[in-house]
XYZ file of C-alpha atoms in Angstrom:
182
model
C 30.604 -26.957 172.172
C 31.350 -29.657 169.602
C 31.235 -28.698 165.965
C 29.924 -31.094 163.316
C 30.944 -30.554 159.680
C 28.576 -32.242 157.240
C 29.982 -32.512 153.733
C 26.902 -32.627 151.503
C 23.418 -31.185 151.688
C 21.390 -34.016 150.239
C 18.961 -36.135 152.268
C 21.699 -37.935 154.222
C 23.533 -34.771 155.214
C 20.369 -32.882 156.049
C 19.116 -35.755 158.194
C 22.400 -35.764 160.139
C 22.376 -31.977 160.498
C 18.795 -31.974 161.737
C 19.593 -34.322 164.604
C 22.941 -32.834 165.634
C 21.693 -29.242 165.571
C 18.404 -30.150 167.253
C 20.453 -31.601 170.126
C 22.542 -28.454 170.548
C 25.658 -29.273 168.541
C 27.049 -26.541 166.314
C 26.548 -27.870 162.786
C 27.762 -26.630 159.418
C 26.546 -28.122 156.146
C 28.757 -27.632 153.106
C 26.581 -27.906 150.010
C 27.147 -26.845 146.420
C 23.649 -27.861 145.354
C 24.789 -30.709 143.129
C 22.758 -33.562 144.615
C 21.616 -36.004 141.901
C 18.315 -36.146 143.789
C 17.482 -32.730 142.335
C 17.024 -34.391 138.947
C 14.486 -37.050 139.921
C 10.858 -37.306 140.872
C 10.263 -38.891 144.233
C 7.201 -41.141 144.155
C 4.559 -40.922 146.865
C 5.651 -42.593 150.067
C 4.043 -42.888 153.512
C 1.308 -40.404 152.754
C 3.429 -37.805 150.985
C 2.503 -36.794 147.467
C 4.902 -37.137 144.565
C 7.505 -34.382 144.668
C 10.484 -33.505 142.530
C 13.898 -33.775 144.140
C 14.590 -30.032 144.119
C 11.357 -29.276 145.981
C 12.060 -32.037 148.493
C 15.562 -30.720 149.200
C 14.367 -27.112 149.480
C 11.706 -28.116 151.994
C 14.138 -30.275 153.970
C 16.809 -27.563 153.994
C 14.279 -25.020 155.245
C 13.216 -27.342 158.064
C 16.796 -28.086 159.083
C 17.616 -24.373 158.994
C 15.028 -23.781 161.713
C 17.475 -25.438 164.142
C 20.344 -23.043 163.474
C 22.406 -25.018 160.989
C 25.054 -22.929 159.269
C 24.780 -23.565 155.516
C 27.858 -22.865 153.405
C 27.608 -22.866 149.610
C 31.248 -23.830 149.377
C 33.056 -26.767 147.823
C 35.238 -28.587 150.338
C 38.721 -29.035 148.912
C 40.533 -30.764 151.759
C 39.874 -32.417 155.105
C 42.806 -32.735 157.488
C 43.002 -34.429 160.841
C 44.872 -32.907 163.776
C 44.659 -35.419 166.579
C 41.013 -35.474 167.595
C 40.083 -32.395 165.576
C 39.682 -31.648 161.883
C 40.204 -28.783 159.509
C 37.724 -28.566 156.654
C 39.143 -26.329 153.928
C 37.121 -24.651 151.188
C 38.173 -22.194 148.514
C 37.186 -19.390 150.920
C 38.456 -20.421 154.345
C 39.239 -23.146 156.859
C 36.736 -24.453 159.420
C 37.496 -26.381 162.610
C 35.392 -29.429 163.451
C 35.227 -32.168 166.051
C 33.225 -34.504 163.802
C 33.135 -34.929 160.026
C 30.277 -36.564 158.152
C 30.821 -37.584 154.542
C 27.407 -37.129 152.930
C 28.875 -36.258 149.558
C 27.270 -38.958 147.465
C 29.457 -41.038 145.225
C 32.420 -38.649 145.478
C 34.502 -40.272 148.167
C 37.795 -38.593 147.253
C 37.925 -36.359 150.339
C 37.700 -39.383 152.621
C 41.172 -40.379 151.441
C 42.476 -37.193 153.100
C 41.763 -38.643 156.540
C 42.489 -42.287 155.674
C 39.040 -43.879 155.773
C 38.933 -47.561 154.828
C 36.933 -48.603 151.770
C 35.018 -51.714 150.888
C 35.770 -53.715 147.735
C 33.140 -51.748 145.767
C 34.814 -48.411 146.629
C 32.224 -47.280 149.165
C 33.449 -46.144 152.568
C 33.502 -48.886 155.205
C 31.120 -48.135 158.060
C 29.820 -49.878 161.146
C 26.170 -50.066 162.275
C 26.366 -46.429 163.504
C 27.789 -45.169 160.166
C 31.240 -44.669 161.751
C 34.195 -45.086 159.431
C 37.557 -46.562 160.401
C 38.643 -43.088 161.578
C 37.548 -41.719 164.952
C 34.849 -39.031 164.759
C 34.373 -39.578 161.007
C 31.050 -40.858 159.643
C 29.809 -41.741 156.157
C 26.163 -41.747 155.118
C 24.067 -42.303 152.025
C 25.825 -43.049 148.748
C 29.236 -42.379 150.301
C 28.784 -45.717 152.077
C 26.060 -47.395 150.030
C 25.370 -48.515 146.471
C 24.859 -45.305 144.467
C 23.184 -47.296 141.683
C 20.073 -48.130 143.720
C 16.801 -46.623 142.498
C 16.155 -43.028 143.660
C 13.416 -43.885 146.162
C 15.573 -46.526 147.831
C 18.563 -44.161 147.896
C 16.415 -41.457 149.488
C 15.096 -43.719 152.238
C 18.481 -45.261 153.013
C 20.157 -41.847 152.961
C 17.673 -40.307 155.391
C 17.995 -43.338 157.680
C 21.815 -43.280 157.533
C 21.832 -39.583 158.352
C 19.611 -40.159 161.370
C 21.795 -43.025 162.586
C 24.985 -40.971 162.253
C 23.387 -37.920 163.854
C 22.219 -39.904 166.853
C 25.610 -41.642 167.154
C 27.363 -38.257 167.233
C 24.911 -36.860 169.796
C 25.406 -39.982 171.916
C 29.220 -39.819 171.628
C 29.221 -36.151 172.539
C 26.885 -36.720 175.504
C 29.158 -39.504 176.746
C 32.250 -37.302 176.477
C 30.537 -34.466 178.377
C 29.457 -36.912 181.092
C 33.032 -38.252 181.426
C 34.410 -34.712 181.647
C 31.952 -33.835 184.427
C 32.819 -36.960 186.464
């Protein structure tokens, strides 16, 4: 089974993890709880009442956890590529992954480990499916978008990016399983 490593447990990472785990992919979210969203109030949107960022993330994390996501309260220190696989290293141990999703907000330093291209503004270059220039590597939310946008806009774009990346990974994995069976 493919393993998806999501680096960041904010709205973008949780959205990705929800879709990959819901579709049967082993998913690990690395999250140190440092999302800037925790510090803001999220205004009412589409029928939801105002909520503070911490409450939103707690509720989202709980929902995503219902699908078997493995949450690790560990800071990722290094991401290495080994052909078509990756090693995600934390202070505690190394984890193998087939896909890596950078959902780590404005900290794009780990993406340099695997050689992801950047745009002129320093964000990670992505295509319409949130794929970076490196195979099996995705970037969502502020890793690939303007981190200076207002919090509500960042939230909506981050959730959408996460969904796009999650579906792209599920689709890529389904295609590779179909090819292997043929």
